CSV table of N, CA and C in Angstrom, one decimal:
chain,number,residue,atom,x,y,z
A,27,MET,N,28.9,-26.3,-17.8
A,27,MET,CA,28.8,-25.9,-16.4
A,27,MET,C,27.4,-26.0,-15.9
A,28,PRO,N,27.2,-26.6,-14.8
A,28,PRO,CA,25.8,-26.8,-14.3
A,28,PRO,C,25.3,-25.5,-13.8
A,29,SER,N,23.9,-25.3,-13.9
A,29,SER,CA,23.3,-24.1,-13.5
A,29,SER,C,23.1,-24.2,-11.9
A,30,ASP,N,22.8,-23.1,-11.4
A,30,ASP,CA,22.5,-23.1,-9.9
A,30,ASP,C,21.1,-23.6,-9.6
A,31,ARG,N,20.4,-23.8,-10.6
A,31,ARG,CA,19.0,-24.3,-10.4
A,31,ARG,C,18.7,-25.6,-11.2
A,32,VAL,N,17.9,-26.4,-10.6
A,32,VAL,CA,17.4,-27.6,-11.3
A,32,VAL,C,15.9,-27.4,-11.5
A,33,GLN,N,15.3,-28.2,-12.4
A,33,GLN,CA,13.9,-28.2,-12.7
A,33,GLN,C,13.3,-29.4,-12.0
A,34,ILE,N,12.2,-29.2,-11.3
A,34,ILE,CA,11.5,-30.4,-10.7
A,34,ILE,C,10.2,-30.5,-11.5
A,35,VAL,N,9.9,-31.8,-11.8
A,35,VAL,CA,8.6,-32.1,-12.5
A,35,VAL,C,7.9,-33.2,-11.7
A,36,GLU,N,6.7,-33.0,-11.4
A,36,GLU,CA,5.9,-34.0,-10.6
A,36,GLU,C,5.7,-35.3,-11.5
A,37,VAL,N,5.9,-36.4,-10.8
A,37,VAL,CA,5.8,-37.7,-11.4
A,37,VAL,C,4.3,-38.2,-11.3
A,38,ALA,N,3.6,-38.3,-12.4
A,38,ALA,CA,2.2,-38.8,-12.4
A,38,ALA,C,2.3,-40.3,-12.5
A,39,ASP,N,3.2,-40.8,-13.2
A,39,ASP,CA,3.3,-42.3,-13.5
A,39,ASP,C,4.8,-42.6,-13.5
A,40,SER,N,5.2,-43.5,-12.6
A,40,SER,CA,6.7,-43.8,-12.6
A,40,SER,C,7.2,-44.4,-13.9
A,41,ARG,N,6.3,-45.0,-14.7
A,41,ARG,CA,6.7,-45.6,-15.9
A,41,ARG,C,7.2,-44.6,-16.9
A,42,THR,N,7.0,-43.3,-16.7
A,42,THR,CA,7.4,-42.2,-17.6
A,42,THR,C,8.9,-41.8,-17.3
A,43,VAL,N,9.4,-42.3,-16.2
A,43,VAL,CA,10.8,-41.9,-15.8
A,43,VAL,C,11.7,-42.7,-16.6
A,44,VAL,N,12.7,-42.1,-17.2
A,44,VAL,CA,13.6,-42.8,-18.1
A,44,VAL,C,14.7,-43.5,-17.3
A,45,ASN,N,15.4,-42.8,-16.4
A,45,ASN,CA,16.5,-43.4,-15.7
A,45,ASN,C,16.0,-44.6,-14.8
A,46,ASP,N,16.6,-45.7,-14.9
A,46,ASP,CA,16.2,-46.9,-14.1
A,46,ASP,C,16.2,-46.7,-12.6
A,47,ALA,N,17.3,-46.1,-12.1
A,47,ALA,CA,17.4,-45.9,-10.6
A,47,ALA,C,16.3,-44.9,-10.1
A,48,LEU,N,16.0,-43.9,-10.9
A,48,LEU,CA,15.0,-42.9,-10.5
A,48,LEU,C,13.6,-43.5,-10.7
A,49,ARG,N,13.4,-44.3,-11.7
A,49,ARG,CA,12.1,-44.9,-11.9
A,49,ARG,C,11.8,-45.9,-10.7
A,50,ASN,N,12.8,-46.6,-10.3
A,50,ASN,CA,12.7,-47.5,-9.2
A,50,ASN,C,12.3,-46.7,-7.9
A,51,ARG,N,13.0,-45.6,-7.6
A,51,ARG,CA,12.7,-44.8,-6.5
A,51,ARG,C,11.3,-44.3,-6.5
A,52,ALA,N,10.9,-43.8,-7.7
A,52,ALA,CA,9.5,-43.3,-7.9
A,52,ALA,C,8.5,-44.4,-7.7
A,53,ALA,N,8.8,-45.6,-8.1
A,53,ALA,CA,7.8,-46.7,-8.0
A,53,ALA,C,7.7,-47.2,-6.6
A,54,CYS,N,8.9,-47.2,-5.9
A,54,CYS,CA,8.9,-47.8,-4.5
A,54,CYS,C,8.8,-46.9,-3.4
A,55,SER,N,8.9,-45.6,-3.6
A,55,SER,CA,8.8,-44.7,-2.5
A,55,SER,C,7.4,-44.6,-2.0
A,56,SER,N,7.3,-44.5,-0.7
A,56,SER,CA,6.0,-44.5,0.0
A,56,SER,C,5.2,-43.3,-0.3
A,57,ARG,N,3.9,-43.4,-0.2
A,57,ARG,CA,3.0,-42.2,-0.4
A,57,ARG,C,2.0,-42.1,0.7
A,58,SER,N,1.7,-40.9,1.0
A,58,SER,CA,0.6,-40.6,1.9
A,58,SER,C,-0.4,-39.7,1.2
A,59,HIS,N,-1.4,-39.3,1.9
A,59,HIS,CA,-2.4,-38.4,1.3
A,59,HIS,C,-1.8,-37.2,0.7
A,60,TYR,N,-0.7,-36.7,1.3
A,60,TYR,CA,-0.1,-35.4,0.9
A,60,TYR,C,1.1,-35.6,-0.1
A,61,THR,N,1.6,-36.8,-0.2
A,61,THR,CA,2.9,-37.0,-0.9
A,61,THR,C,2.9,-36.6,-2.3
A,62,LYS,N,4.0,-35.9,-2.7
A,62,LYS,CA,4.3,-35.6,-4.1
A,62,LYS,C,5.7,-36.1,-4.5
A,63,HIS,N,5.8,-36.7,-5.6
A,63,HIS,CA,7.1,-37.2,-6.1
A,63,HIS,C,7.5,-36.4,-7.3
A,64,TYR,N,8.8,-36.1,-7.4
A,64,TYR,CA,9.3,-35.3,-8.5
A,64,TYR,C,10.5,-35.9,-9.1
A,65,VAL,N,10.7,-35.8,-10.4
A,65,VAL,CA,12.0,-36.1,-11.0
A,65,VAL,C,12.6,-34.8,-11.2
A,66,VAL,N,13.9,-34.8,-10.9
A,66,VAL,CA,14.7,-33.5,-11.0
A,66,VAL,C,15.6,-33.6,-12.2
A,67,TYR,N,15.5,-32.5,-13.0
A,67,TYR,CA,16.3,-32.4,-14.2
A,67,TYR,C,17.3,-31.3,-14.1
A,68,GLU,N,18.5,-31.6,-14.7
A,68,GLU,CA,19.5,-30.5,-14.9
A,68,GLU,C,20.0,-30.6,-16.3
A,69,GLN,N,19.9,-29.5,-17.0
A,69,GLN,CA,20.3,-29.5,-18.4
A,69,GLN,C,19.6,-30.6,-19.2
A,70,ALA,N,18.3,-30.8,-19.0
A,70,ALA,CA,17.4,-31.7,-19.7
A,70,ALA,C,17.7,-33.2,-19.4
A,71,SER,N,18.5,-33.5,-18.4
A,71,SER,CA,18.8,-34.9,-18.0
A,71,SER,C,18.2,-35.1,-16.6
A,72,GLU,N,17.7,-36.3,-16.5
A,72,GLU,CA,17.2,-36.8,-15.2
A,72,GLU,C,18.3,-37.0,-14.2
A,73,VAL,N,18.4,-36.3,-13.1
A,73,VAL,CA,19.5,-36.4,-12.2
A,73,VAL,C,19.2,-36.8,-10.8
A,74,ALA,N,17.9,-36.7,-10.4
A,74,ALA,CA,17.5,-37.0,-9.0
A,74,ALA,C,16.0,-37.2,-8.9
A,75,PHE,N,15.7,-37.7,-7.7
A,75,PHE,CA,14.3,-38.0,-7.3
A,75,PHE,C,14.1,-37.2,-6.0
A,76,LEU,N,12.9,-36.6,-5.9
A,76,LEU,CA,12.5,-35.9,-4.7
A,76,LEU,C,11.1,-36.3,-4.2
A,77,SER,N,11.0,-36.6,-3.0
A,77,SER,CA,9.7,-37.0,-2.4
A,77,SER,C,9.4,-36.1,-1.2
A,78,VAL,N,8.3,-35.4,-1.3
A,78,VAL,CA,7.9,-34.4,-0.2
A,78,VAL,C,6.4,-34.6,0.2
A,79,ASP,N,6.1,-34.1,1.4
A,79,ASP,CA,4.8,-33.9,1.8
A,79,ASP,C,4.5,-32.5,2.2
A,80,PRO,N,3.8,-31.8,1.3
A,80,PRO,CA,3.3,-30.4,1.7
A,80,PRO,C,2.3,-30.6,2.8
A,81,ARG,N,2.5,-30.0,4.0
A,81,ARG,CA,1.6,-30.3,5.1
A,81,ARG,C,1.0,-28.9,5.6
A,82,PRO,N,-0.1,-28.5,5.0
A,82,PRO,CA,-0.8,-27.3,5.4
A,82,PRO,C,-1.3,-27.4,6.9
A,83,ASP,N,-1.6,-28.6,7.3
A,83,ASP,CA,-2.1,-28.7,8.7
A,83,ASP,C,-1.0,-28.5,9.7
A,84,LEU,N,0.3,-28.6,9.3
A,84,LEU,CA,1.4,-28.4,10.2
A,84,LEU,C,2.2,-27.1,9.8
A,85,ASN,N,1.8,-26.5,8.7
A,85,ASN,CA,2.4,-25.3,8.2
A,85,ASN,C,3.9,-25.5,7.8
A,86,LEU,N,4.2,-26.7,7.2
A,86,LEU,CA,5.6,-26.9,6.8
A,86,LEU,C,5.6,-27.9,5.6
A,87,LEU,N,6.8,-28.1,5.0
A,87,LEU,CA,7.0,-29.1,4.0
A,87,LEU,C,7.9,-30.1,4.6
A,88,VAL,N,7.6,-31.4,4.4
A,88,VAL,CA,8.4,-32.5,4.9
A,88,VAL,C,9.1,-33.1,3.7
A,89,ILE,N,10.4,-33.2,3.8
A,89,ILE,CA,11.2,-33.9,2.8
A,89,ILE,C,11.4,-35.3,3.2
A,90,TYR,N,10.9,-36.2,2.4
A,90,TYR,CA,11.0,-37.6,2.7
A,90,TYR,C,12.3,-38.2,2.1
A,91,GLU,N,12.6,-37.8,0.9
A,91,GLU,CA,13.7,-38.4,0.2
A,91,GLU,C,14.3,-37.5,-0.9
A,92,ILE,N,15.6,-37.4,-0.9
A,92,ILE,CA,16.4,-36.9,-2.0
A,92,ILE,C,17.3,-38.0,-2.4
A,93,PHE,N,17.2,-38.4,-3.7
A,93,PHE,CA,18.0,-39.4,-4.2
A,93,PHE,C,18.6,-38.9,-5.5
A,94,VAL,N,20.0,-38.8,-5.5
A,94,VAL,CA,20.7,-38.4,-6.7
A,94,VAL,C,21.3,-39.7,-7.3
A,95,VAL,N,21.2,-39.7,-8.7
A,95,VAL,CA,21.7,-40.8,-9.4
A,95,VAL,C,23.2,-41.1,-8.9
A,96,PRO,N,23.5,-42.3,-8.5
A,96,PRO,CA,24.8,-42.6,-7.9
A,96,PRO,C,26.0,-42.2,-8.8
A,97,GLU,N,25.9,-42.4,-10.1
A,97,GLU,CA,27.1,-42.1,-10.9
A,97,GLU,C,27.4,-40.6,-11.0
A,98,ILE,N,26.5,-39.7,-10.5
A,98,ILE,CA,26.8,-38.3,-10.6
A,98,ILE,C,26.7,-37.6,-9.3
A,99,ARG,N,26.9,-38.3,-8.2
A,99,ARG,CA,26.9,-37.8,-6.9
A,99,ARG,C,28.2,-37.0,-6.6
A,100,HIS,N,28.2,-36.1,-5.6
A,100,HIS,CA,29.3,-35.3,-5.2
A,100,HIS,C,29.7,-34.3,-6.2
A,101,ARG,N,28.6,-33.8,-6.9
A,101,ARG,CA,28.8,-32.7,-7.9
A,101,ARG,C,27.9,-31.5,-7.5
A,102,GLY,N,27.3,-31.5,-6.3
A,102,GLY,CA,26.5,-30.4,-5.9
A,102,GLY,C,25.0,-30.5,-6.3
A,103,ILE,N,24.7,-31.6,-6.9
A,103,ILE,CA,23.3,-31.8,-7.4
A,103,ILE,C,22.3,-31.9,-6.2
A,104,GLY,N,22.7,-32.6,-5.1
A,104,GLY,CA,21.9,-32.7,-3.9
A,104,GLY,C,21.6,-31.4,-3.3
A,105,SER,N,22.6,-30.5,-3.3
A,105,SER,CA,22.4,-29.2,-2.7
A,105,SER,C,21.4,-28.4,-3.6
A,106,ARG,N,21.5,-28.5,-4.9
A,106,ARG,CA,20.5,-27.8,-5.8
A,106,ARG,C,19.1,-28.4,-5.6
A,107,VAL,N,19.0,-29.7,-5.4
A,107,VAL,CA,17.7,-30.3,-5.2
A,107,VAL,C,17.1,-29.9,-3.8
A,108,LEU,N,18.0,-29.8,-2.8
A,108,LEU,CA,17.5,-29.3,-1.5
A,108,LEU,C,17.0,-27.8,-1.6
A,109,LEU,N,17.7,-27.0,-2.4
A,109,LEU,CA,17.3,-25.6,-2.6
A,109,LEU,C,16.0,-25.6,-3.4
A,110,ALA,N,15.8,-26.5,-4.3
A,110,ALA,CA,14.5,-26.6,-5.1
A,110,ALA,C,13.4,-26.9,-4.1
A,111,ALA,N,13.6,-27.9,-3.2
A,111,ALA,CA,12.6,-28.3,-2.2
A,111,ALA,C,12.3,-27.1,-1.3
A,112,GLU,N,13.3,-26.4,-0.9
A,112,GLU,CA,13.0,-25.2,-0.1
A,112,GLU,C,12.2,-24.1,-0.8
A,113,ASN,N,12.5,-24.0,-2.1
A,113,ASN,CA,11.8,-23.0,-2.9
A,113,ASN,C,10.3,-23.5,-3.1
A,114,LEU,N,10.1,-24.8,-3.2
A,114,LEU,CA,8.8,-25.3,-3.3
A,114,LEU,C,8.0,-25.0,-2.0
A,115,ALA,N,8.7,-25.1,-0.9
A,115,ALA,CA,8.0,-24.7,0.4
A,115,ALA,C,7.7,-23.2,0.4
A,116,ARG,N,8.6,-22.4,0.0
A,116,ARG,CA,8.3,-21.0,-0.1
A,116,ARG,C,7.1,-20.7,-1.0
A,117,GLU,N,7.1,-21.3,-2.2
A,117,GLU,CA,6.0,-21.1,-3.1
A,117,GLU,C,4.7,-21.5,-2.6
A,118,ASN,N,4.7,-22.4,-1.6
A,118,ASN,CA,3.4,-22.8,-0.9
A,118,ASN,C,3.2,-22.1,0.4
A,119,ASP,N,4.0,-21.0,0.6
A,119,ASP,CA,3.9,-20.2,1.9
A,119,ASP,C,4.1,-21.0,3.1
A,120,PHE,N,5.0,-22.0,3.1
A,120,PHE,CA,5.4,-22.7,4.3
A,120,PHE,C,6.7,-22.0,4.8
A,121,PRO,N,6.7,-21.7,6.1
A,121,PRO,CA,7.8,-21.0,6.7
A,121,PRO,C,9.0,-21.9,7.1
A,122,ARG,N,8.8,-23.2,7.0
A,122,ARG,CA,9.9,-24.1,7.4
A,122,ARG,C,9.8,-25.5,6.6
A,123,VAL,N,10.9,-26.2,6.7
A,123,VAL,CA,11.1,-27.5,6.1
A,123,VAL,C,11.6,-28.4,7.1
A,124,ARG,N,11.0,-29.7,7.2
A,124,ARG,CA,11.4,-30.6,8.1
A,124,ARG,C,11.8,-32.0,7.5
A,125,LEU,N,12.7,-32.7,8.1
A,125,LEU,CA,13.1,-34.0,7.6
A,125,LEU,C,13.7,-34.9,8.7
A,126,ILE,N,13.9,-36.1,8.4
A,126,ILE,CA,14.6,-37.1,9.2
A,126,ILE,C,15.8,-37.6,8.4
A,127,PRO,N,17.0,-37.1,8.7
A,127,PRO,CA,18.2,-37.6,7.9
A,127,PRO,C,18.4,-39.1,8.1
A,128,LYS,N,18.4,-39.8,7.0
A,128,LYS,CA,18.6,-41.2,7.1
A,128,LYS,C,19.2,-41.7,5.8
A,129,ALA,N,20.4,-42.2,5.8
A,129,ALA,CA,21.0,-42.7,4.6
A,129,ALA,C,20.4,-44.0,4.2
A,130,LEU,N,20.0,-44.2,3.0
A,130,LEU,CA,19.3,-45.4,2.5
A,130,LEU,C,20.3,-46.2,1.6
A,131,GLY,N,20.1,-47.5,1.6
A,131,GLY,CA,20.8,-48.4,0.7
A,131,GLY,C,22.2,-48.8,1.2
A,132,TYR,N,22.4,-48.7,2.6
A,132,TYR,CA,23.7,-49.1,3.1
A,132,TYR,C,23.4,-50.3,4.1
A,133,GLN,N,24.5,-51.0,4.4
A,133,GLN,CA,24.5,-52.1,5.5
A,133,GLN,C,24.4,-51.3,6.8
A,134,PRO,N,23.9,-52.0,7.9
A,134,PRO,CA,23.8,-51.3,9.2
A,134,PRO,C,24.9,-50.5,9.7
A,135,GLY,N,26.2,-51.0,9.8
A,135,GLY,CA,27.3,-50.2,10.3
A,135,GLY,C,27.6,-49.0,9.3
A,136,GLU,N,27.6,-49.3,8.1
A,136,GLU,CA,27.9,-48.3,7.1
A,136,GLU,C,26.8,-47.2,7.1
A,137,ARG,N,25.5,-47.7,7.3
A,137,ARG,CA,24.4,-46.8,7.3
A,137,ARG,C,24.5,-45.7,8.4
A,138,ASP,N,25.0,-46.1,9.6
A,138,ASP,CA,25.2,-45.1,10.6
A,138,ASP,C,26.3,-44.1,10.3
A,139,ARG,N,27.4,-44.5,9.7
A,139,ARG,CA,28.4,-43.6,9.2
A,139,ARG,C,27.9,-42.6,8.2
A,140,GLU,N,27.2,-43.2,7.2
A,140,GLU,CA,26.6,-42.3,6.1
A,140,GLU,C,25.5,-41.4,6.6
A,141,THR,N,24.7,-41.8,7.6
A,141,THR,CA,23.7,-41.0,8.2
A,141,THR,C,24.4,-39.8,8.9
A,142,ALA,N,25.5,-40.1,9.6
A,142,ALA,CA,26.2,-39.0,10.3
A,142,ALA,C,26.7,-38.0,9.3
A,143,LYS,N,27.2,-38.5,8.2
A,143,LYS,CA,27.7,-37.5,7.1
A,143,LYS,C,26.5,-36.7,6.6
A,144,LEU,N,25.4,-37.4,6.4
A,144,LEU,CA,24.2,-36.7,5.9
A,144,LEU,C,23.7,-35.6,6.9
A,145,ILE,N,23.7,-35.9,8.2
A,145,ILE,CA,23.4,-34.9,9.2
A,145,ILE,C,24.3,-33.7,9.1
A,146,GLU,N,25.6,-34.0,8.9
A,146,GLU,CA,26.5,-32.8,8.8
A,146,GLU,C,26.2,-32.0,7.5
A,147,TRP,N,25.8,-32.7,6.5
A,147,TRP,CA,25.5,-32.0,5.2
A,147,TRP,C,24.2,-31.1,5.4
A,148,TYR,N,23.2,-31.7,6.0
A,148,TYR,CA,22.0,-30.9,6.3
A,148,TYR,C,22.3,-29.7,7.2
A,149,GLU,N,23.2,-29.9,8.2
A,149,GLU,CA,23.5,-28.8,9.1
A,149,GLU,C,24.3,-27.7,8.4
A,150,ARG,N,25.1,-28.1,7.4
A,150,ARG,CA,25.8,-27.1,6.6
A,150,ARG,C,24.8,-26.3,5.8
A,151,HIS,N,23.7,-26.9,5.5
A,151,HIS,CA,22.6,-26.2,4.8
A,151,HIS,C,21.6,-25.5,5.7
A,152,GLY,N,21.9,-25.4,7.0
A,152,GLY,CA,21.1,-24.6,7.9
A,152,GLY,C,20.0,-25.4,8.7
A,153,TYR,N,20.0,-26.7,8.6
A,153,TYR,CA,19.1,-27.5,9.3
A,153,TYR,C,19.6,-27.8,10.7
A,154,ARG,N,18.6,-27.8,11.7
A,154,ARG,CA,19.0,-28.1,13.1
A,154,ARG,C,18.0,-29.1,13.6
A,155,ALA,N,18.5,-29.9,14.6
A,155,ALA,CA,17.7,-30.9,15.3
A,155,ALA,C,16.6,-30.2,16.1
A,156,THR,N,15.4,-30.7,16.1
A,156,THR,CA,14.3,-30.1,16.8
A,156,THR,C,14.0,-30.8,18.2
A,157,ALA,N,13.9,-30.0,19.2
A,157,ALA,CA,13.7,-30.5,20.6
A,157,ALA,C,12.3,-31.2,20.6
A,158,ASP,N,11.3,-30.6,19.9
A,158,ASP,CA,9.9,-31.2,20.0
A,158,ASP,C,9.8,-32.6,19.4
A,159,SER,N,10.9,-33.0,18.6
A,159,SER,CA,10.8,-34.3,18.0
A,159,SER,C,11.8,-35.3,18.7
A,160,GLY,N,12.3,-34.9,19.9
A,160,GLY,CA,13.3,-35.7,20.6
A,160,GLY,C,14.6,-35.7,19.9
A,161,PHE,N,14.9,-34.6,19.1
A,161,PHE,CA,16.1,-34.5,18.3
A,161,PHE,C,16.3,-35.5,17.2
A,162,VAL,N,15.1,-36.0,16.7
A,162,VAL,CA,15.2,-37.0,15.6
A,162,VAL,C,14.9,-36.3,14.3
A,163,GLU,N,14.2,-35.3,14.3
A,163,GLU,CA,13.9,-34.5,13.1
A,163,GLU,C,14.7,-33.3,13.0
A,164,TRP,N,15.1,-32.9,11.8
A,164,TRP,CA,15.8,-31.6,11.6
A,164,TRP,C,14.9,-30.7,10.8
A,165,GLN,N,15.1,-29.4,11.1
A,165,GLN,CA,14.2,-28.4,10.5
A,165,GLN,C,15.0,-27.2,10.1
A,166,LYS,N,14.5,-26.5,9.1
A,166,LYS,CA,15.1,-25.2,8.7
A,166,LYS,C,14.0,-24.2,8.6
A,167,GLU,N,14.2,-23.0,9.3
A,167,GLU,CA,13.3,-21.9,9.1
A,167,GLU,C,13.7,-21.2,7.8
A,168,LEU,N,12.7,-20.9,7.0
A,168,LEU,CA,13.0,-20.2,5.7
A,168,LEU,C,12.8,-18.7,5.8
């Protein structure tokens, strides 16, 4: 039975990531001055990749990417990764989390449908579109 929590470990070198899909995400995901990449573990297995920007200048945490290993999707892992990201924000005294919901790895028509599903998923987790971003970014107050 999976736990309610996952463990996130910062990736210093993508070559240390065992799972091929996660290693690829860690190697290819963009980085800025603030960006931190994490491999997510559940019961000692690599299950997901998380990319965030802690932004003290904006007083928030930006989630850039949550990627769950395709073979184990739809088991609640994404929700546990999102909760871990929100806890990371709290640990850094950020009162909110922001993101741009965008499904990756799909063809254009399919991408729109998957992004709509992703938006619904974030909304179920308390995220709302922000007026100051022209309703492109979603945010959750913690």
